[in-house]
Amino acid sequence: MNVINGDHTGPLPVWMMRQAGRYLPEYKETRKIAGSFLDLCYNPELAVKVTLQPIDRFGFDAAILFSDILVIPDALGIDVRFEEGRGPLLETVDQNSIPDINDGNLLNHLTPVLETVERLREELPDKTTLLGFCGAPWTVATYMIAGHGTPDQGPARQFSLNHPDSFQILIDKLVIASSAYLIAQLKSGADAVQIFDSWASVLDENQFERWCVKPVQQIVSNVRTEIPNAKIIGFPKGIGAFYKGYAEKTGVNMLGLDWTIPMKFAQELQSEIPIQGNLDPNRLIAGGNALDDGIDAILENLTDGPLVFNLGHGITPLTPIAHVEQMIQRVRAFRR
Ligand code: CP3
């Protein structure tokens, strides 16, 4: 929490996106007991358990609520399923169905997730930051339009160009739902929240401003109306030159960076706002010197300003646990 407030004098904090997941045998075991992936997300006892697994094993400085960005469409009454090896499968929405999407049952449906947040804040030591999260409206909408993951989110890009008014209605509904959800997470005990815009990189400047910047700015503003000092991390993955100005326009307190941006540019951004990132998760899979070199580049270039050490995207199931240990040891050994 110190770093998000701009302090960079203490030890370097570290956590990993997707730190609870299939690279951990204890996660796979709990996942089996839970039944489906969504059953796990809506089971406070088991969701607390898997959230704490990487904290217990590695001693990360932050715990991220175990859930998924697609619980929002699920709570809006859209059928969402996760099939083994296939990723998410959703009932699609279109011009006819978008106006009927109804948030009447939203927070009621998400009560178990909010209970997970409450229990986590009770169980975690004070020094461990508890992060809540949601997906950014654009990224969530890409799954709602296509009904599944795609290589470049072509279906949502086409839809947003062909039917901008209809797409605007969908985005507006997601802004309202996401704002209410983040406010509820913060009131339930989350210390900060992260907005994942994993697909922000596929849009041109005009579309990026309309579908990524504006909706996130609205969410930040809605959350701050209710909770004036709310701490919010923006993670618009892969947006390159668009990172410049993103924090100022949206009002987020910290910027999550992926690994594709030059260190010099990352330093420029860091002179304006605390940053989080940005190790290539492939270096974590590779291990050895490839991993050490990637860590050292971050330590050498980005530790004169506020930094939370993280990956530039989620850890994948292929990652050996020994490599995570190697990363933590190296980051923990760092002295300013
Ligand atoms: O970071 C954490 O440990 C917290 C939990 C978390 C999950 N998903 C658990 C999960 C978070 C923060 C997310 C965010 C999420 N979900 C994003 C944004 C971040 C990113 O990775 O880009 C997106 C795009 C999703 C949607 C989603 N959920 C996809 C595309 C998939 C399938 C791909 C995959 O990794 O299987 C999921 C499933 C999912 N979400 C799993 C986990 C642990 C794996 C499902 C399983 O255990 O069977």
CSV table of C-alpha atoms and ligand atoms in Angstrom, one decimal:
chain,number,residue,atom,x,y,z
A,1,MET,CA,0.0,0.0,0.0
A,2,ASN,CA,3.0,2.4,0.5
A,3,VAL,CA,4.0,2.1,-3.1
A,4,ILE,CA,0.6,3.0,-4.4
A,5,ASN,CA,0.8,6.1,-2.3
A,6,GLY,CA,4.1,7.0,-4.0
A,7,ASP,CA,6.5,5.9,-1.3
A,8,HIS,CA,9.5,4.0,-2.6
A,9,THR,CA,11.9,3.9,0.3
A,10,GLY,CA,10.9,0.5,1.8
A,11,PRO,CA,11.5,-3.1,0.7
A,12,LEU,CA,10.3,-3.9,-2.9
A,13,PRO,CA,6.8,-5.5,-2.7
A,14,VAL,CA,6.1,-8.5,-5.0
A,15,TRP,CA,3.1,-10.5,-6.1
A,16,MET,CA,2.0,-12.2,-9.4
A,17,MET,CA,-1.0,-11.8,-11.5
A,18,ARG,CA,-2.9,-15.2,-11.5
A,19,GLN,CA,-0.8,-16.3,-8.6
A,20,ALA,CA,-3.6,-18.7,-7.5
A,21,GLY,CA,-3.9,-21.1,-10.4
A,22,ARG,CA,-3.1,-24.3,-12.2
A,23,TYR,CA,0.7,-24.2,-11.8
A,24,LEU,CA,0.1,-25.0,-8.1
A,25,PRO,CA,-0.8,-28.7,-7.2
A,26,GLU,CA,-2.7,-27.5,-4.1
A,27,TYR,CA,-4.9,-25.3,-6.4
A,28,LYS,CA,-5.6,-28.2,-8.7
A,29,GLU,CA,-6.7,-30.3,-5.7
A,30,THR,CA,-9.1,-27.7,-4.4
A,31,ARG,CA,-10.4,-27.1,-7.9
A,32,LYS,CA,-11.3,-30.7,-8.2
A,33,ILE,CA,-13.3,-30.7,-4.9
A,34,ALA,CA,-15.1,-27.5,-5.9
A,35,GLY,CA,-16.7,-28.9,-9.1
A,36,SER,CA,-16.8,-26.3,-11.8
A,37,PHE,CA,-14.5,-23.2,-11.9
A,38,LEU,CA,-17.5,-20.9,-11.2
A,39,ASP,CA,-18.5,-23.1,-8.3
A,40,LEU,CA,-15.0,-22.4,-6.9
A,41,CYS,CA,-15.4,-18.6,-7.4
A,42,TYR,CA,-18.8,-18.7,-5.5
A,43,ASN,CA,-17.7,-20.9,-2.6
A,44,PRO,CA,-16.2,-18.5,0.0
A,45,GLU,CA,-14.5,-21.2,2.0
A,46,LEU,CA,-12.7,-22.7,-1.0
A,47,ALA,CA,-12.1,-19.3,-2.7
A,48,VAL,CA,-10.4,-18.1,0.5
A,49,LYS,CA,-8.4,-21.2,0.6
A,50,VAL,CA,-7.0,-20.9,-3.0
A,51,THR,CA,-6.4,-17.1,-2.5
A,52,LEU,CA,-4.2,-17.9,0.5
A,53,GLN,CA,-2.3,-20.8,-1.1
A,54,PRO,CA,0.3,-18.7,-2.9
A,55,ILE,CA,0.6,-16.4,0.2
A,56,ASP,CA,1.3,-19.4,2.4
A,57,ARG,CA,3.7,-21.0,-0.1
A,58,PHE,CA,5.7,-17.9,-1.2
A,59,GLY,CA,4.9,-15.1,1.2
A,60,PHE,CA,3.8,-12.6,-1.4
A,61,ASP,CA,3.1,-9.0,-0.2
A,62,ALA,CA,-0.4,-8.9,-1.8
A,63,ALA,CA,-3.2,-11.4,-2.1
A,64,ILE,CA,-5.6,-11.1,-5.0
A,65,LEU,CA,-9.2,-12.2,-4.5
A,66,PHE,CA,-9.8,-15.5,-6.2
A,67,SER,CA,-12.6,-14.9,-8.8
A,68,ASP,CA,-12.8,-14.1,-12.5
A,69,ILE,CA,-13.7,-11.1,-14.6
A,70,LEU,CA,-16.5,-13.0,-16.2
A,71,VAL,CA,-18.6,-13.2,-12.9
A,72,ILE,CA,-20.0,-9.8,-14.0
A,73,PRO,CA,-21.7,-11.2,-17.2
A,74,ASP,CA,-22.8,-14.2,-15.1
A,75,ALA,CA,-24.3,-11.9,-12.5
A,76,LEU,CA,-26.1,-10.0,-15.3
A,77,GLY,CA,-27.9,-13.2,-16.2
A,78,ILE,CA,-25.7,-14.2,-19.2
A,79,ASP,CA,-24.9,-17.9,-19.2
A,80,VAL,CA,-21.2,-18.3,-18.5
A,81,ARG,CA,-19.3,-21.7,-18.4
A,82,PHE,CA,-15.7,-22.7,-18.2
A,83,GLU,CA,-14.9,-26.0,-20.0
A,84,GLU,CA,-11.7,-27.9,-19.3
A,85,GLY,CA,-9.1,-26.9,-21.8
A,86,ARG,CA,-11.5,-24.6,-23.7
A,87,GLY,CA,-11.6,-21.5,-21.6
A,88,PRO,CA,-14.7,-19.5,-21.1
A,89,LEU,CA,-17.9,-20.1,-23.1
A,90,LEU,CA,-20.7,-17.5,-22.9
A,91,GLU,CA,-24.1,-17.0,-24.2
A,92,THR,CA,-23.6,-14.2,-26.8
A,93,VAL,CA,-25.3,-10.8,-26.8
A,94,ASP,CA,-26.4,-8.8,-29.8
A,95,GLN,CA,-28.4,-5.7,-30.8
A,96,ASN,CA,-31.6,-7.4,-29.7
A,97,SER,CA,-30.5,-8.7,-26.4
A,98,ILE,CA,-28.3,-5.9,-25.1
A,99,PRO,CA,-31.1,-3.5,-24.1
A,100,ASP,CA,-32.6,-6.3,-21.9
A,101,ILE,CA,-29.4,-7.0,-19.9
A,102,ASN,CA,-30.5,-6.3,-16.4
A,103,ASP,CA,-28.4,-5.6,-13.3
A,104,GLY,CA,-31.2,-6.1,-10.8
A,105,ASN,CA,-29.7,-9.2,-9.2
A,106,LEU,CA,-26.0,-8.1,-9.5
A,107,LEU,CA,-24.8,-7.7,-6.0
A,108,ASN,CA,-27.1,-10.4,-4.7
A,109,HIS,CA,-25.5,-12.8,-7.1
A,110,LEU,CA,-22.1,-11.7,-6.1
A,111,THR,CA,-22.7,-11.9,-2.4
A,112,PRO,CA,-20.4,-15.0,-2.0
A,113,VAL,CA,-17.5,-13.2,-3.7
A,114,LEU,CA,-18.0,-10.3,-1.3
A,115,GLU,CA,-18.1,-12.7,1.6
A,116,THR,CA,-14.7,-14.1,0.3
A,117,VAL,CA,-13.3,-10.6,0.5
A,118,GLU,CA,-14.5,-10.1,4.0
A,119,ARG,CA,-13.1,-13.4,5.2
A,120,LEU,CA,-9.8,-12.7,3.5
A,121,ARG,CA,-9.3,-9.4,5.2
A,122,GLU,CA,-10.0,-11.1,8.5
A,123,GLU,CA,-7.5,-14.0,7.9
A,124,LEU,CA,-4.7,-12.1,6.2
A,125,PRO,CA,-2.0,-10.4,8.3
A,126,ASP,CA,-2.3,-6.6,8.3
A,127,LYS,CA,0.9,-6.2,6.3
A,128,THR,CA,-0.5,-8.2,3.3
A,129,THR,CA,-2.4,-6.0,0.9
A,130,LEU,CA,-5.8,-7.4,-0.2
A,131,LEU,CA,-6.6,-6.7,-3.9
A,132,GLY,CA,-10.0,-6.9,-5.4
A,133,PHE,CA,-10.5,-6.6,-9.1
A,134,CYS,CA,-12.9,-6.5,-12.1
A,135,GLY,CA,-12.4,-6.6,-15.9
A,136,ALA,CA,-12.6,-3.4,-17.8
A,137,PRO,CA,-15.8,-3.0,-19.7
A,138,TRP,CA,-14.1,-3.4,-23.1
A,139,THR,CA,-12.4,-6.6,-22.2
A,140,VAL,CA,-15.5,-8.1,-20.6
A,141,ALA,CA,-17.6,-7.0,-23.6
A,142,THR,CA,-15.2,-8.8,-26.0
A,143,TYR,CA,-16.1,-12.1,-24.4
A,144,MET,CA,-19.8,-11.3,-24.3
A,145,ILE,CA,-19.9,-10.5,-28.0
A,146,ALA,CA,-17.8,-13.4,-29.2
A,147,GLY,CA,-19.0,-15.9,-26.6
A,148,HIS,CA,-15.4,-17.2,-26.2
A,149,GLY,CA,-11.8,-16.2,-26.4
A,150,THR,CA,-10.5,-15.2,-29.8
A,151,PRO,CA,-7.0,-14.4,-31.1
A,152,ASP,CA,-7.7,-10.7,-31.8
A,153,GLN,CA,-11.2,-10.0,-30.5
A,154,GLY,CA,-12.4,-9.5,-34.1
A,155,PRO,CA,-16.1,-10.1,-33.3
A,156,ALA,CA,-16.3,-7.2,-30.7
A,157,ARG,CA,-14.2,-4.9,-32.9
A,158,GLN,CA,-16.5,-5.5,-35.8
A,159,PHE,CA,-19.6,-5.1,-33.6
A,160,SER,CA,-18.4,-1.9,-32.0
A,161,LEU,CA,-17.8,-0.4,-35.5
A,162,ASN,CA,-21.0,-1.6,-37.1
A,163,HIS,CA,-23.3,-0.9,-34.1
A,164,PRO,CA,-21.7,1.7,-32.0
A,165,ASP,CA,-24.9,2.9,-30.3
A,166,SER,CA,-25.8,-0.7,-29.3
A,167,PHE,CA,-22.2,-1.3,-28.1
A,168,GLN,CA,-22.3,1.9,-26.1
A,169,ILE,CA,-25.4,0.6,-24.2
A,170,LEU,CA,-23.5,-2.6,-23.4
A,171,ILE,CA,-20.4,-0.7,-22.2
A,172,ASP,CA,-22.6,1.7,-20.1
A,173,LYS,CA,-24.2,-1.2,-18.4
A,174,LEU,CA,-20.8,-2.8,-17.7
A,175,VAL,CA,-19.6,0.6,-16.3
A,176,ILE,CA,-22.5,0.7,-13.8
A,177,ALA,CA,-22.1,-3.0,-12.8
A,178,SER,CA,-18.3,-2.8,-12.4
A,179,SER,CA,-18.5,0.4,-10.4
A,180,ALA,CA,-21.1,-1.1,-8.0
A,181,TYR,CA,-19.0,-4.3,-7.8
A,182,LEU,CA,-15.7,-2.5,-7.0
A,183,ILE,CA,-17.4,-0.2,-4.4
A,184,ALA,CA,-18.8,-3.4,-2.7
A,185,GLN,CA,-15.3,-5.1,-2.7
A,186,LEU,CA,-13.7,-2.0,-1.2
A,187,LYS,CA,-16.5,-1.8,1.5
A,188,SER,CA,-16.0,-5.5,2.2
A,189,GLY,CA,-12.3,-5.0,3.0
A,190,ALA,CA,-10.2,-4.8,-0.2
A,191,ASP,CA,-7.3,-2.4,0.3
A,192,ALA,CA,-7.1,-1.6,-3.5
A,193,VAL,CA,-8.7,-2.8,-6.7
A,194,GLN,CA,-7.2,-3.6,-10.1
A,195,ILE,CA,-9.1,-3.1,-13.4
A,196,PHE,CA,-7.9,-5.7,-16.0
A,197,ASP,CA,-8.1,-4.4,-19.6
A,198,SER,CA,-6.3,-7.4,-21.1
A,199,TRP,CA,-7.6,-6.6,-24.6
A,200,ALA,CA,-7.0,-2.9,-24.7
A,201,SER,CA,-4.2,-3.3,-27.2
A,202,VAL,CA,-6.3,-4.2,-30.3
A,203,LEU,CA,-8.0,-0.8,-30.9
A,204,ASP,CA,-7.1,2.3,-32.9
A,205,GLU,CA,-6.7,5.6,-31.1
A,206,ASN,CA,-10.3,6.7,-31.6
A,207,GLN,CA,-11.8,3.4,-30.5
A,208,PHE,CA,-9.3,3.1,-27.6
A,209,GLU,CA,-10.4,6.5,-26.2
A,210,ARG,CA,-14.1,5.6,-26.5
A,211,TRP,CA,-14.1,2.0,-25.3
A,212,CYS,CA,-11.1,1.8,-22.9
A,213,VAL,CA,-10.2,5.2,-21.5
A,214,LYS,CA,-13.7,6.7,-21.1
A,215,PRO,CA,-15.4,3.7,-19.4
A,216,VAL,CA,-12.4,3.2,-17.0
A,217,GLN,CA,-12.5,7.0,-16.2
A,218,GLN,CA,-16.2,6.7,-15.4
A,219,ILE,CA,-15.7,3.7,-13.1
A,220,VAL,CA,-12.9,5.5,-11.3
A,221,SER,CA,-15.1,8.5,-10.9
A,222,ASN,CA,-18.1,6.5,-9.7
A,223,VAL,CA,-16.0,4.6,-7.2
A,224,ARG,CA,-14.4,7.8,-5.8
A,225,THR,CA,-17.8,9.5,-5.5
A,226,GLU,CA,-18.6,6.7,-3.0
A,227,ILE,CA,-15.1,6.2,-1.6
A,228,PRO,CA,-13.0,9.3,-2.1
A,229,ASN,CA,-9.6,7.8,-1.4
A,230,ALA,CA,-10.2,4.5,-3.2
A,231,LYS,CA,-6.9,3.1,-4.5
A,232,ILE,CA,-7.2,1.8,-8.1
A,233,ILE,CA,-4.7,0.0,-10.3
A,234,GLY,CA,-5.2,0.2,-14.1
A,235,PHE,CA,-3.8,-2.6,-16.2
A,236,PRO,CA,-4.5,-1.8,-19.9
A,237,LYS,CA,-2.2,-4.6,-21.3
A,238,GLY,CA,-0.1,-4.0,-24.3
A,239,ILE,CA,-1.1,-0.4,-25.2
A,240,GLY,CA,2.4,0.8,-26.0
A,241,ALA,CA,2.4,4.6,-26.7
A,242,PHE,CA,-1.1,4.9,-25.4
A,243,TYR,CA,0.2,4.3,-21.8
A,244,LYS,CA,1.2,8.0,-22.0
A,245,GLY,CA,-1.7,10.0,-20.6
A,246,TYR,CA,-3.8,6.9,-19.6
A,247,ALA,CA,-3.3,7.4,-15.9
A,248,GLU,CA,-4.0,11.1,-16.0
A,249,LYS,CA,-7.2,10.6,-18.2
A,250,THR,CA,-8.6,7.7,-16.2
A,251,GLY,CA,-7.5,8.8,-12.7
A,252,VAL,CA,-6.0,5.4,-11.7
A,253,ASN,CA,-3.4,5.5,-8.9
A,254,MET,CA,-1.1,3.0,-10.3
A,255,LEU,CA,-0.3,1.6,-13.8
A,256,GLY,CA,0.3,-2.1,-14.6
A,257,LEU,CA,2.8,-2.4,-17.4
A,258,ASP,CA,3.4,-5.4,-19.7
A,259,TRP,CA,6.9,-6.4,-20.8
A,260,THR,CA,6.8,-5.0,-24.3
A,261,ILE,CA,7.5,-1.4,-23.5
A,262,PRO,CA,11.1,0.1,-23.4
A,263,MET,CA,12.6,0.6,-20.0
A,264,LYS,CA,13.2,4.3,-20.7
A,265,PHE,CA,9.5,4.8,-21.5
A,266,ALA,CA,8.6,2.9,-18.3
A,267,GLN,CA,10.8,5.3,-16.3
A,268,GLU,CA,9.1,8.3,-17.9
A,269,LEU,CA,5.7,6.9,-16.9
A,270,GLN,CA,7.1,6.1,-13.4
A,271,SER,CA,8.1,9.7,-12.9
A,272,GLU,CA,4.4,10.5,-13.1
A,273,ILE,CA,2.7,7.5,-11.4
A,274,PRO,CA,3.6,4.4,-9.4
A,275,ILE,CA,4.0,1.4,-11.7
A,276,GLN,CA,3.5,-2.4,-11.4
A,277,GLY,CA,5.2,-5.1,-13.5
A,278,ASN,CA,6.5,-6.1,-15.9
A,279,LEU,CA,8.4,-9.4,-16.2
A,280,ASP,CA,7.6,-11.4,-19.3
A,281,PRO,CA,5.8,-14.6,-17.9
A,282,ASN,CA,7.8,-16.6,-20.5
A,283,ARG,CA,11.0,-15.7,-18.7
A,284,LEU,CA,9.4,-17.3,-15.6
A,285,ILE,CA,8.7,-20.4,-17.6
A,286,ALA,CA,12.3,-20.5,-19.0
A,287,GLY,CA,14.1,-20.0,-15.7
A,288,GLY,CA,17.9,-19.9,-15.5
A,289,ASN,CA,19.7,-16.8,-16.9
A,290,ALA,CA,16.7,-15.8,-19.0
A,291,LEU,CA,14.8,-15.3,-15.7
A,292,ASP,CA,17.6,-13.7,-13.8
A,293,ASP,CA,18.3,-11.3,-16.7
A,294,GLY,CA,14.7,-10.2,-16.9
A,295,ILE,CA,14.5,-9.6,-13.2
A,296,ASP,CA,17.7,-7.7,-13.1
A,297,ALA,CA,16.6,-5.4,-15.9
A,298,ILE,CA,13.6,-4.4,-13.9
A,299,LEU,CA,15.6,-4.0,-10.7
A,300,GLU,CA,18.3,-1.9,-12.4
A,301,ASN,CA,15.9,0.4,-14.3
A,302,LEU,CA,12.7,0.8,-12.2
A,303,THR,CA,13.7,0.8,-8.6
A,304,ASP,CA,14.5,4.5,-8.2
A,305,GLY,CA,10.8,5.3,-8.3
A,306,PRO,CA,7.6,3.6,-6.9
A,307,LEU,CA,7.5,0.0,-8.2
A,308,VAL,CA,5.5,-3.1,-7.3
A,309,PHE,CA,7.4,-6.1,-8.8
A,310,ASN,CA,5.0,-8.3,-10.8
A,311,LEU,CA,4.7,-10.1,-14.1
A,312,GLY,CA,3.6,-8.3,-17.2
A,313,HIS,CA,0.6,-10.7,-17.5
A,314,GLY,CA,-0.6,-13.8,-15.6
A,315,ILE,CA,1.5,-16.8,-14.7
A,316,THR,CA,0.7,-19.8,-17.0
A,317,PRO,CA,0.1,-23.4,-15.9
A,318,LEU,CA,3.4,-24.4,-17.5
A,319,THR,CA,5.5,-22.5,-15.0
A,320,PRO,CA,7.8,-24.6,-12.7
A,321,ILE,CA,7.3,-23.7,-9.0
A,322,ALA,CA,11.1,-23.6,-8.6
A,323,HIS,CA,11.2,-20.7,-11.0
A,324,VAL,CA,8.8,-18.7,-8.9
A,325,GLU,CA,11.0,-19.4,-5.9
A,326,GLN,CA,14.0,-18.3,-7.9
A,327,MET,CA,12.2,-15.0,-8.8
A,328,ILE,CA,11.2,-14.3,-5.2
A,329,GLN,CA,14.6,-14.9,-3.8
A,330,ARG,CA,16.2,-12.6,-6.3
A,331,VAL,CA,13.7,-9.8,-5.7
A,332,ARG,CA,13.9,-10.2,-1.9
A,333,ALA,CA,17.7,-10.0,-2.0
A,334,PHE,CA,17.5,-6.7,-3.7
A,335,ARG,CA,18.6,-3.6,-1.7
A,336,ARG,CA,18.1,-0.1,-2.8
B,1,CP3,O1,-4.8,-13.5,-10.3
B,1,CP3,C1,-5.4,-14.3,-9.6
B,1,CP3,O2,-4.8,-15.2,-9.0
B,1,CP3,C2,-6.9,-14.1,-9.2
B,1,CP3,C3,-7.8,-14.8,-10.0
B,1,CP3,C4,-8.1,-14.4,-11.5
B,1,CP3,C5,-8.5,-15.4,-12.4
B,1,CP3,N1,-8.8,-14.8,-13.6
B,1,CP3,C6,-8.6,-16.8,-12.1
B,1,CP3,C7,-8.8,-17.8,-13.2
B,1,CP3,C8,-8.0,-13.2,-12.2
B,1,CP3,C9,-7.6,-11.8,-11.7
B,1,CP3,C10,-8.5,-13.4,-13.5
B,1,CP3,C11,-8.7,-12.4,-14.5
B,1,CP3,C12,-9.1,-12.7,-15.8
B,1,CP3,N2,-10.0,-13.7,-16.3
B,1,CP3,C13,-8.7,-12.0,-17.0
B,1,CP3,C14,-7.9,-10.8,-17.0
B,1,CP3,C15,-6.4,-11.1,-16.8
B,1,CP3,C16,-5.8,-11.9,-17.9
B,1,CP3,O3,-5.3,-13.0,-17.6
B,1,CP3,O4,-5.8,-11.4,-19.0
B,1,CP3,C17,-9.3,-12.6,-18.1
B,1,CP3,C18,-9.2,-12.2,-19.6
B,1,CP3,C19,-10.1,-13.7,-17.6
B,1,CP3,C20,-11.0,-14.6,-18.4
B,1,CP3,C21,-10.6,-16.0,-18.3
B,1,CP3,N3,-10.7,-16.7,-17.2
B,1,CP3,C22,-10.0,-16.8,-19.3
B,1,CP3,C23,-9.7,-16.3,-20.7
B,1,CP3,C24,-9.8,-18.0,-18.7
B,1,CP3,C25,-9.3,-19.2,-19.5
B,1,CP3,C26,-7.8,-19.2,-19.6
B,1,CP3,C27,-7.2,-20.0,-18.5
B,1,CP3,O5,-6.2,-19.6,-18.0
B,1,CP3,O6,-7.7,-21.1,-18.3
B,1,CP3,C28,-10.2,-18.0,-17.4
B,1,CP3,C29,-10.1,-19.1,-16.4
B,1,CP3,C30,-9.4,-18.8,-15.1
B,1,CP3,N4,-9.5,-17.7,-14.4
B,1,CP3,C31,-8.6,-19.7,-14.4
B,1,CP3,C32,-8.2,-19.1,-13.2
B,1,CP3,C33,-7.3,-19.7,-12.2
B,1,CP3,C34,-8.3,-21.2,-14.9
B,1,CP3,C35,-9.5,-22.0,-14.8
B,1,CP3,C36,-9.4,-23.3,-14.1
B,1,CP3,O7,-8.8,-23.4,-13.0
B,1,CP3,O8,-9.9,-24.3,-14.6
